[in-house]
Amino acid sequence: MPTKKPNAERVWKQFEDLLVPRLRLSTTDRVVYSHLLRHSRLEGELRLQFSILWLARGTGLCHNAVRWAVRRLVVHGVLRLVERSKAGHLVEVRLPSEVRAARPRHIGRRPLSRTRAFDFDDLDWLKHPALRRAIHARERGRCFYCLSRLTISIRCLDHVVPRAEFGDNSCRNLVSCCQKCNVQKRDLPAADFLRWIHRQRRLTAPELTARLRALDALAAGKLRPRLPPHWLRRRTRTGSI
Ligand SMILES: [Zn+2]
């Protein structure tokens, strides 16, 4: 998918001046993004297919470090995951100016209309009980990882990319899960944890495939929780989003 080559000088200034500070990108994230940007948009290509091995070699980093960085960049909306298969990752690489969370904030927010779309990516989904309940409701009473039935007493919210790895509280990074999975996952990458659950025979092979797809859909922002109508009305009146 050829696209117009961007002005590299402008891109790099926006990268350093906007993207890095606003998203608090780590050194690893910066290196990985630079490498992907170099081989996609600066070549006039919107999409790039790559393997973790190729990325690790190109950046001089270990496999796990680049895998985590790719996940974080997807969660931040810097990369859009189109597909993940045996051939590797297929992503759309966004320019710094195309990353929603890195755009300059407008001074003086416009009052919200009912029809205006909420910026889901800007919401802190841990902050309000109604938002936390919306994440639980999205999983429909099942653990996101092992699919076991959840009750209010055993359910909790888990950061797919841990806070220690700069994971945020967006709905792309929070899932409803059972306490057992929450404790066992610790800082494991979610995909590795799902494979471990499968080896423990708590997920069948088709369930594992479906869970890995769900993980990709979550990171790509395709699994959106439904905001409670009363919460929407309240926020709309106060204009506090
Ligand atoms: Zn579970």
PDB file of C-alpha atoms and ligand atoms in Angstrom:
ATOM      1  CA  MET A   1       0.000   0.000   0.000  1.00  0.00           C
ATOM      2  CA  PRO A   2       2.287   2.833  -1.219  1.00  0.00           C
ATOM      3  CA  THR A   3       1.742   6.223   0.337  1.00  0.00           C
ATOM      4  CA  LYS A   4       3.353   9.621   0.029  1.00  0.00           C
ATOM      5  CA  LYS A   5       6.718   9.808   1.750  1.00  0.00           C
ATOM      6  CA  PRO A   6       6.503  12.175   4.716  1.00  0.00           C
ATOM      7  CA  ASN A   7       8.906  14.974   5.519  1.00  0.00           C
ATOM      8  CA  ALA A   8      11.432  13.034   7.626  1.00  0.00           C
ATOM      9  CA  GLU A   9      12.719  16.113   9.475  1.00  0.00           C
ATOM     10  CA  ARG A  10       9.213  17.071  10.586  1.00  0.00           C
ATOM     11  CA  VAL A  11       8.431  13.487  11.540  1.00  0.00           C
ATOM     12  CA  TRP A  12      11.507  13.231  13.746  1.00  0.00           C
ATOM     13  CA  LYS A  13      10.806  16.517  15.488  1.00  0.00           C
ATOM     14  CA  GLN A  14       7.224  15.418  16.227  1.00  0.00           C
ATOM     15  CA  PHE A  15       8.548  12.068  17.395  1.00  0.00           C
ATOM     16  CA  GLU A  16      10.973  13.646  19.869  1.00  0.00           C
ATOM     17  CA  ASP A  17       8.868  16.638  20.903  1.00  0.00           C
ATOM     18  CA  LEU A  18       5.358  15.134  21.075  1.00  0.00           C
ATOM     19  CA  LEU A  19       5.198  11.377  20.884  1.00  0.00           C
ATOM     20  CA  VAL A  20       7.954  10.474  23.342  1.00  0.00           C
ATOM     21  CA  PRO A  21       6.960  12.826  26.193  1.00  0.00           C
ATOM     22  CA  ARG A  22       3.193  12.437  25.831  1.00  0.00           C
ATOM     23  CA  LEU A  23       3.280   8.642  25.763  1.00  0.00           C
ATOM     24  CA  ARG A  24       6.327   8.408  28.045  1.00  0.00           C
ATOM     25  CA  LEU A  25       7.946   5.992  25.617  1.00  0.00           C
ATOM     26  CA  SER A  26      10.799   3.943  27.017  1.00  0.00           C
ATOM     27  CA  THR A  27      14.160   3.728  25.288  1.00  0.00           C
ATOM     28  CA  THR A  28      13.209   0.306  23.916  1.00  0.00           C
ATOM     29  CA  ASP A  29       9.894   1.604  22.556  1.00  0.00           C
ATOM     30  CA  ARG A  30      11.706   4.465  20.847  1.00  0.00           C
ATOM     31  CA  VAL A  31      14.248   2.181  19.211  1.00  0.00           C
ATOM     32  CA  VAL A  32      11.569  -0.249  18.025  1.00  0.00           C
ATOM     33  CA  TYR A  33       9.309   2.504  16.691  1.00  0.00           C
ATOM     34  CA  SER A  34      12.215   4.191  14.877  1.00  0.00           C
ATOM     35  CA  HIS A  35      13.157   0.933  13.202  1.00  0.00           C
ATOM     36  CA  LEU A  36       9.609   0.179  12.092  1.00  0.00           C
ATOM     37  CA  LEU A  37       9.063   3.749  10.908  1.00  0.00           C
ATOM     38  CA  ARG A  38      12.297   3.664   8.934  1.00  0.00           C
ATOM     39  CA  HIS A  39      11.202   0.530   7.054  1.00  0.00           C
ATOM     40  CA  SER A  40       7.599   1.547   6.435  1.00  0.00           C
ATOM     41  CA  ARG A  41       6.514   5.163   6.209  1.00  0.00           C
ATOM     42  CA  LEU A  42       9.927   6.517   5.257  1.00  0.00           C
ATOM     43  CA  GLU A  43       9.837   4.056   2.349  1.00  0.00           C
ATOM     44  CA  GLY A  44       6.362   5.248   1.402  1.00  0.00           C
ATOM     45  CA  GLU A  45       4.596   2.165   2.799  1.00  0.00           C
ATOM     46  CA  LEU A  46       1.765   2.364   5.318  1.00  0.00           C
ATOM     47  CA  ARG A  47       1.942  -1.290   6.297  1.00  0.00           C
ATOM     48  CA  LEU A  48       4.847  -3.469   7.275  1.00  0.00           C
ATOM     49  CA  GLN A  49       5.070  -7.213   7.780  1.00  0.00           C
ATOM     50  CA  PHE A  50       7.865  -8.347  10.046  1.00  0.00           C
ATOM     51  CA  SER A  51       8.920 -11.102  12.394  1.00  0.00           C
ATOM     52  CA  ILE A  52      10.070 -10.593  15.972  1.00  0.00           C
ATOM     53  CA  LEU A  53      13.379 -12.208  14.943  1.00  0.00           C
ATOM     54  CA  TRP A  54      13.911  -9.603  12.203  1.00  0.00           C
ATOM     55  CA  LEU A  55      13.022  -6.781  14.561  1.00  0.00           C
ATOM     56  CA  ALA A  56      15.300  -8.076  17.308  1.00  0.00           C
ATOM     57  CA  ARG A  57      18.223  -8.382  14.885  1.00  0.00           C
ATOM     58  CA  GLY A  58      17.627  -4.969  13.382  1.00  0.00           C
ATOM     59  CA  THR A  59      17.450  -3.173  16.721  1.00  0.00           C
ATOM     60  CA  GLY A  60      20.085  -5.234  18.534  1.00  0.00           C
ATOM     61  CA  LEU A  61      17.580  -6.035  21.294  1.00  0.00           C
ATOM     62  CA  CYS A  62      16.404  -9.376  22.677  1.00  0.00           C
ATOM     63  CA  HIS A  63      13.231 -11.034  21.419  1.00  0.00           C
ATOM     64  CA  ASN A  64      11.238 -10.490  24.583  1.00  0.00           C
ATOM     65  CA  ALA A  65      12.116  -6.803  24.759  1.00  0.00           C
ATOM     66  CA  VAL A  66      10.945  -6.124  21.199  1.00  0.00           C
ATOM     67  CA  ARG A  67       7.810  -8.271  21.645  1.00  0.00           C
ATOM     68  CA  TRP A  68       6.826  -6.212  24.692  1.00  0.00           C
ATOM     69  CA  ALA A  69       7.604  -2.975  22.900  1.00  0.00           C
ATOM     70  CA  VAL A  70       5.390  -3.933  19.954  1.00  0.00           C
ATOM     71  CA  ARG A  71       2.535  -4.710  22.358  1.00  0.00           C
ATOM     72  CA  ARG A  72       2.935  -1.375  24.138  1.00  0.00           C
ATOM     73  CA  LEU A  73       3.052   0.515  20.838  1.00  0.00           C
ATOM     74  CA  VAL A  74      -0.152  -1.229  19.749  1.00  0.00           C
ATOM     75  CA  VAL A  75      -1.833  -0.373  23.061  1.00  0.00           C
ATOM     76  CA  HIS A  76      -0.775   3.270  22.668  1.00  0.00           C
ATOM     77  CA  GLY A  77      -2.198   3.339  19.139  1.00  0.00           C
ATOM     78  CA  VAL A  78       1.231   4.023  17.589  1.00  0.00           C
ATOM     79  CA  LEU A  79       0.927   0.775  15.648  1.00  0.00           C
ATOM     80  CA  ARG A  80      -2.307  -0.742  14.413  1.00  0.00           C
ATOM     81  CA  LEU A  81      -2.162  -4.492  14.428  1.00  0.00           C
ATOM     82  CA  VAL A  82      -3.760  -5.719  11.216  1.00  0.00           C
ATOM     83  CA  GLU A  83      -2.890  -9.387  11.525  1.00  0.00           C
ATOM     84  CA  ARG A  84      -0.654 -11.747  13.437  1.00  0.00           C
ATOM     85  CA  SER A  85       0.160 -15.101  11.905  1.00  0.00           C
ATOM     86  CA  LYS A  86       3.007 -17.558  11.448  1.00  0.00           C
ATOM     87  CA  ALA A  87       4.421 -15.138   8.880  1.00  0.00           C
ATOM     88  CA  GLY A  88       4.773 -12.522  11.625  1.00  0.00           C
ATOM     89  CA  HIS A  89       3.058  -9.261  12.480  1.00  0.00           C
ATOM     90  CA  LEU A  90       1.333  -7.123   9.888  1.00  0.00           C
ATOM     91  CA  VAL A  91       0.972  -3.591  11.236  1.00  0.00           C
ATOM     92  CA  GLU A  92       0.111  -0.113  10.106  1.00  0.00           C
ATOM     93  CA  VAL A  93       2.751   2.282  11.343  1.00  0.00           C
ATOM     94  CA  ARG A  94       1.385   5.667  12.325  1.00  0.00           C
ATOM     95  CA  LEU A  95       3.291   8.906  12.032  1.00  0.00           C
ATOM     96  CA  PRO A  96       3.580  10.838  15.324  1.00  0.00           C
ATOM     97  CA  SER A  97       1.006  13.358  14.052  1.00  0.00           C
ATOM     98  CA  GLU A  98      -1.448  10.505  13.394  1.00  0.00           C
ATOM     99  CA  VAL A  99      -1.311   9.148  16.943  1.00  0.00           C
ATOM    100  CA  ARG A 100      -4.403  10.372  18.724  1.00  0.00           C
ATOM    101  CA  ALA A 101      -2.925  10.366  22.229  1.00  0.00           C
ATOM    102  CA  ALA A 102       0.074  12.423  21.060  1.00  0.00           C
ATOM    103  CA  ARG A 103      -1.897  15.246  19.496  1.00  0.00           C
ATOM    104  CA  PRO A 104      -1.781  18.590  21.270  1.00  0.00           C
ATOM    105  CA  ARG A 105      -4.700  19.041  23.655  1.00  0.00           C
ATOM    106  CA  HIS A 106      -7.128  21.848  22.840  1.00  0.00           C
ATOM    107  CA  ILE A 107      -7.412  24.551  25.439  1.00  0.00           C
ATOM    108  CA  GLY A 108     -10.996  24.957  26.563  1.00  0.00           C
ATOM    109  CA  ARG A 109     -12.904  21.833  25.734  1.00  0.00           C
ATOM    110  CA  ARG A 110     -15.992  22.015  23.638  1.00  0.00           C
ATOM    111  CA  PRO A 111     -19.159  20.999  25.394  1.00  0.00           C
ATOM    112  CA  LEU A 112     -20.017  17.473  24.435  1.00  0.00           C
ATOM    113  CA  SER A 113     -23.032  16.713  22.386  1.00  0.00           C
ATOM    114  CA  ARG A 114     -24.822  13.424  22.774  1.00  0.00           C
ATOM    115  CA  THR A 115     -23.774  12.380  19.342  1.00  0.00           C
ATOM    116  CA  ARG A 116     -20.119  13.183  19.734  1.00  0.00           C
ATOM    117  CA  ALA A 117     -17.998  10.066  19.986  1.00  0.00           C
ATOM    118  CA  PHE A 118     -16.194   9.624  23.257  1.00  0.00           C
ATOM    119  CA  ASP A 119     -12.501   9.356  23.152  1.00  0.00           C
ATOM    120  CA  PHE A 120     -12.252   5.893  24.626  1.00  0.00           C
ATOM    121  CA  ASP A 121      -8.484   5.992  24.556  1.00  0.00           C
ATOM    122  CA  ASP A 122      -8.387   8.992  26.871  1.00  0.00           C
ATOM    123  CA  LEU A 123     -10.528   7.424  29.582  1.00  0.00           C
ATOM    124  CA  ASP A 124      -9.075   5.941  32.736  1.00  0.00           C
ATOM    125  CA  TRP A 125     -11.200   2.811  33.048  1.00  0.00           C
ATOM    126  CA  LEU A 126     -10.036   2.088  36.583  1.00  0.00           C
ATOM    127  CA  LYS A 127     -11.085   5.447  37.914  1.00  0.00           C
ATOM    128  CA  HIS A 128     -14.872   5.066  38.117  1.00  0.00           C
ATOM    129  CA  PRO A 129     -16.898   2.086  39.364  1.00  0.00           C
ATOM    130  CA  ALA A 130     -19.218   2.395  36.341  1.00  0.00           C
ATOM    131  CA  LEU A 131     -16.272   2.087  33.958  1.00  0.00           C
ATOM    132  CA  ARG A 132     -14.856  -0.882  35.851  1.00  0.00           C
ATOM    133  CA  ARG A 133     -18.243  -2.582  35.666  1.00  0.00           C
ATOM    134  CA  ALA A 134     -18.342  -1.896  31.912  1.00  0.00           C
ATOM    135  CA  ILE A 135     -15.072  -3.822  31.443  1.00  0.00           C
ATOM    136  CA  HIS A 136     -16.487  -6.757  33.432  1.00  0.00           C
ATOM    137  CA  ALA A 137     -19.688  -6.634  31.362  1.00  0.00           C
ATOM    138  CA  ARG A 138     -17.703  -6.720  28.108  1.00  0.00           C
ATOM    139  CA  GLU A 139     -16.308 -10.157  29.055  1.00  0.00           C
ATOM    140  CA  ARG A 140     -19.879 -11.357  29.785  1.00  0.00           C
ATOM    141  CA  GLY A 141     -19.137 -13.075  33.047  1.00  0.00           C
ATOM    142  CA  ARG A 142     -16.195 -15.115  31.745  1.00  0.00           C
ATOM    143  CA  CYS A 143     -12.508 -14.844  32.572  1.00  0.00           C
ATOM    144  CA  PHE A 144     -10.781 -13.234  29.576  1.00  0.00           C
ATOM    145  CA  TYR A 145      -7.936 -15.754  29.849  1.00  0.00           C
ATOM    146  CA  CYS A 146      -9.281 -19.156  30.968  1.00  0.00           C
ATOM    147  CA  LEU A 147     -12.993 -18.593  30.142  1.00  0.00           C
ATOM    148  CA  SER A 148     -14.113 -19.806  33.574  1.00  0.00           C
ATOM    149  CA  ARG A 149     -17.371 -18.375  34.900  1.00  0.00           C
ATOM    150  CA  LEU A 150     -16.952 -15.327  37.085  1.00  0.00           C
ATOM    151  CA  THR A 151     -18.916 -14.128  40.064  1.00  0.00           C
ATOM    152  CA  ILE A 152     -18.653 -10.708  41.641  1.00  0.00           C
ATOM    153  CA  SER A 153     -16.650 -12.187  44.518  1.00  0.00           C
ATOM    154  CA  ILE A 154     -13.908 -13.786  42.384  1.00  0.00           C
ATOM    155  CA  ARG A 155     -13.582 -11.400  39.462  1.00  0.00           C
ATOM    156  CA  CYS A 156     -10.914  -8.724  39.137  1.00  0.00           C
ATOM    157  CA  LEU A 157      -9.394  -6.458  36.502  1.00  0.00           C
ATOM    158  CA  ASP A 158      -6.019  -7.285  35.017  1.00  0.00           C
ATOM    159  CA  HIS A 159      -3.566  -5.123  33.078  1.00  0.00           C
ATOM    160  CA  VAL A 160      -2.699  -7.047  29.909  1.00  0.00           C
ATOM    161  CA  VAL A 161       0.541  -5.072  29.687  1.00  0.00           C
ATOM    162  CA  PRO A 162       1.529  -4.615  33.356  1.00  0.00           C
ATOM    163  CA  ARG A 163       1.825  -1.146  34.853  1.00  0.00           C
ATOM    164  CA  ALA A 164       5.494  -1.876  35.477  1.00  0.00           C
ATOM    165  CA  GLU A 165       5.886  -2.230  31.694  1.00  0.00           C
ATOM    166  CA  PHE A 166       4.140   1.107  31.173  1.00  0.00           C
ATOM    167  CA  GLY A 167       0.754  -0.456  30.484  1.00  0.00           C
ATOM    168  CA  ASP A 168      -2.076   2.046  30.944  1.00  0.00           C
ATOM    169  CA  ASN A 169      -5.652   1.981  32.224  1.00  0.00           C
ATOM    170  CA  SER A 170      -7.260   2.122  28.784  1.00  0.00           C
ATOM    171  CA  CYS A 171      -9.985  -0.338  27.814  1.00  0.00           C
ATOM    172  CA  ARG A 172      -7.455  -1.884  25.411  1.00  0.00           C
ATOM    173  CA  ASN A 173      -5.276  -2.879  28.319  1.00  0.00           C
ATOM    174  CA  LEU A 174      -7.793  -3.954  30.964  1.00  0.00           C
ATOM    175  CA  VAL A 175      -9.653  -7.261  31.058  1.00  0.00           C
ATOM    176  CA  SER A 176     -11.962  -8.982  33.489  1.00  0.00           C
ATOM    177  CA  CYS A 177     -10.485 -12.219  34.792  1.00  0.00           C
ATOM    178  CA  CYS A 178     -10.581 -14.708  37.646  1.00  0.00           C
ATOM    179  CA  GLN A 179      -8.323 -14.245  40.659  1.00  0.00           C
ATOM    180  CA  LYS A 180      -6.420 -17.420  39.815  1.00  0.00           C
ATOM    181  CA  CYS A 181      -5.372 -16.078  36.396  1.00  0.00           C
ATOM    182  CA  ASN A 182      -4.649 -12.659  37.867  1.00  0.00           C
ATOM    183  CA  VAL A 183      -2.206 -14.189  40.364  1.00  0.00           C
ATOM    184  CA  GLN A 184      -0.653 -16.702  37.957  1.00  0.00           C
ATOM    185  CA  LYS A 185      -0.123 -14.324  35.059  1.00  0.00           C
ATOM    186  CA  ARG A 186       2.059 -11.913  37.036  1.00  0.00           C
ATOM    187  CA  ASP A 187       4.302 -10.144  34.504  1.00  0.00           C
ATOM    188  CA  LEU A 188       4.071 -12.770  31.760  1.00  0.00           C
ATOM    189  CA  PRO A 189       3.131 -11.532  28.293  1.00  0.00           C
ATOM    190  CA  ALA A 190      -0.572 -12.322  27.883  1.00  0.00           C
ATOM    191  CA  ALA A 191      -0.032 -14.528  24.803  1.00  0.00           C
ATOM    192  CA  ASP A 192       2.568 -16.619  26.646  1.00  0.00           C
ATOM    193  CA  PHE A 193       0.221 -16.906  29.629  1.00  0.00           C
ATOM    194  CA  LEU A 194      -2.597 -18.156  27.375  1.00  0.00           C
ATOM    195  CA  ARG A 195      -0.285 -20.796  25.910  1.00  0.00           C
ATOM    196  CA  TRP A 196       0.696 -21.842  29.433  1.00  0.00           C
ATOM    197  CA  ILE A 197      -2.977 -22.212  30.406  1.00  0.00           C
ATOM    198  CA  HIS A 198      -3.443 -24.368  27.313  1.00  0.00           C
ATOM    199  CA  ARG A 199      -0.552 -26.609  28.381  1.00  0.00           C
ATOM    200  CA  GLN A 200      -2.253 -26.864  31.779  1.00  0.00           C
ATOM    201  CA  ARG A 201      -5.323 -28.186  29.860  1.00  0.00           C
ATOM    202  CA  ARG A 202      -7.528 -25.350  31.013  1.00  0.00           C
ATOM    203  CA  LEU A 203      -8.051 -24.223  27.390  1.00  0.00           C
ATOM    204  CA  THR A 204      -8.598 -26.441  24.342  1.00  0.00           C
ATOM    205  CA  ALA A 205      -6.627 -25.745  21.152  1.00  0.00           C
ATOM    206  CA  PRO A 206      -9.575 -23.964  19.447  1.00  0.00           C
ATOM    207  CA  GLU A 207     -10.158 -21.929  22.612  1.00  0.00           C
ATOM    208  CA  LEU A 208      -6.494 -20.928  22.676  1.00  0.00           C
ATOM    209  CA  THR A 209      -6.688 -19.773  19.044  1.00  0.00           C
ATOM    210  CA  ALA A 210      -9.838 -17.795  19.819  1.00  0.00           C
ATOM    211  CA  ARG A 211      -8.261 -16.217  22.930  1.00  0.00           C
ATOM    212  CA  LEU A 212      -5.150 -15.157  20.982  1.00  0.00           C
ATOM    213  CA  ARG A 213      -7.438 -13.546  18.402  1.00  0.00           C
ATOM    214  CA  ALA A 214      -9.355 -11.817  21.176  1.00  0.00           C
ATOM    215  CA  LEU A 215      -6.058 -10.512  22.542  1.00  0.00           C
ATOM    216  CA  ASP A 216      -5.195  -9.010  19.169  1.00  0.00           C
ATOM    217  CA  ALA A 217      -8.681  -7.530  18.842  1.00  0.00           C
ATOM    218  CA  LEU A 218      -8.356  -6.001  22.304  1.00  0.00           C
ATOM    219  CA  ALA A 219      -5.019  -4.387  21.478  1.00  0.00           C
ATOM    220  CA  ALA A 220      -6.426  -3.088  18.194  1.00  0.00           C
ATOM    221  CA  GLY A 221      -9.282  -1.378  20.068  1.00  0.00           C
ATOM    222  CA  LYS A 222     -11.948  -3.613  18.564  1.00  0.00           C
ATOM    223  CA  LEU A 223     -13.348  -4.840  21.899  1.00  0.00           C
ATOM    224  CA  ARG A 224     -15.073  -1.754  23.196  1.00  0.00           C
ATOM    225  CA  PRO A 225     -16.989  -1.818  26.452  1.00  0.00           C
ATOM    226  CA  ARG A 226     -20.431  -0.223  26.487  1.00  0.00           C
ATOM    227  CA  LEU A 227     -20.631   2.863  28.616  1.00  0.00           C
ATOM    228  CA  PRO A 228     -23.628   2.898  30.966  1.00  0.00           C
ATOM    229  CA  PRO A 229     -26.253   5.390  29.671  1.00  0.00           C
ATOM    230  CA  HIS A 230     -26.656   7.152  33.052  1.00  0.00           C
ATOM    231  CA  TRP A 231     -22.897   7.666  33.272  1.00  0.00           C
ATOM    232  CA  LEU A 232     -22.815   9.055  29.730  1.00  0.00           C
ATOM    233  CA  ARG A 233     -25.624  11.521  30.524  1.00  0.00           C
ATOM    234  CA  ARG A 234     -23.924  12.706  33.692  1.00  0.00           C
ATOM    235  CA  ARG A 235     -20.592  13.215  31.954  1.00  0.00           C
ATOM    236  CA  THR A 236     -22.233  14.957  29.014  1.00  0.00           C
ATOM    237  CA  ARG A 237     -23.942  17.475  31.301  1.00  0.00           C
ATOM    238  CA  THR A 238     -20.766  18.319  33.167  1.00  0.00           C
ATOM    239  CA  GLY A 239     -18.567  18.129  30.058  1.00  0.00           C
ATOM    240  CA  SER A 240     -15.937  16.496  32.189  1.00  0.00           C
ATOM    241  CA  ILE A 241     -14.497  14.147  29.612  1.00  0.00           C
TER     242      ILE A 241
HETATM  243 ZN    ZN B   1      -9.078 -17.319  34.615  1.00  0.00          ZN
END
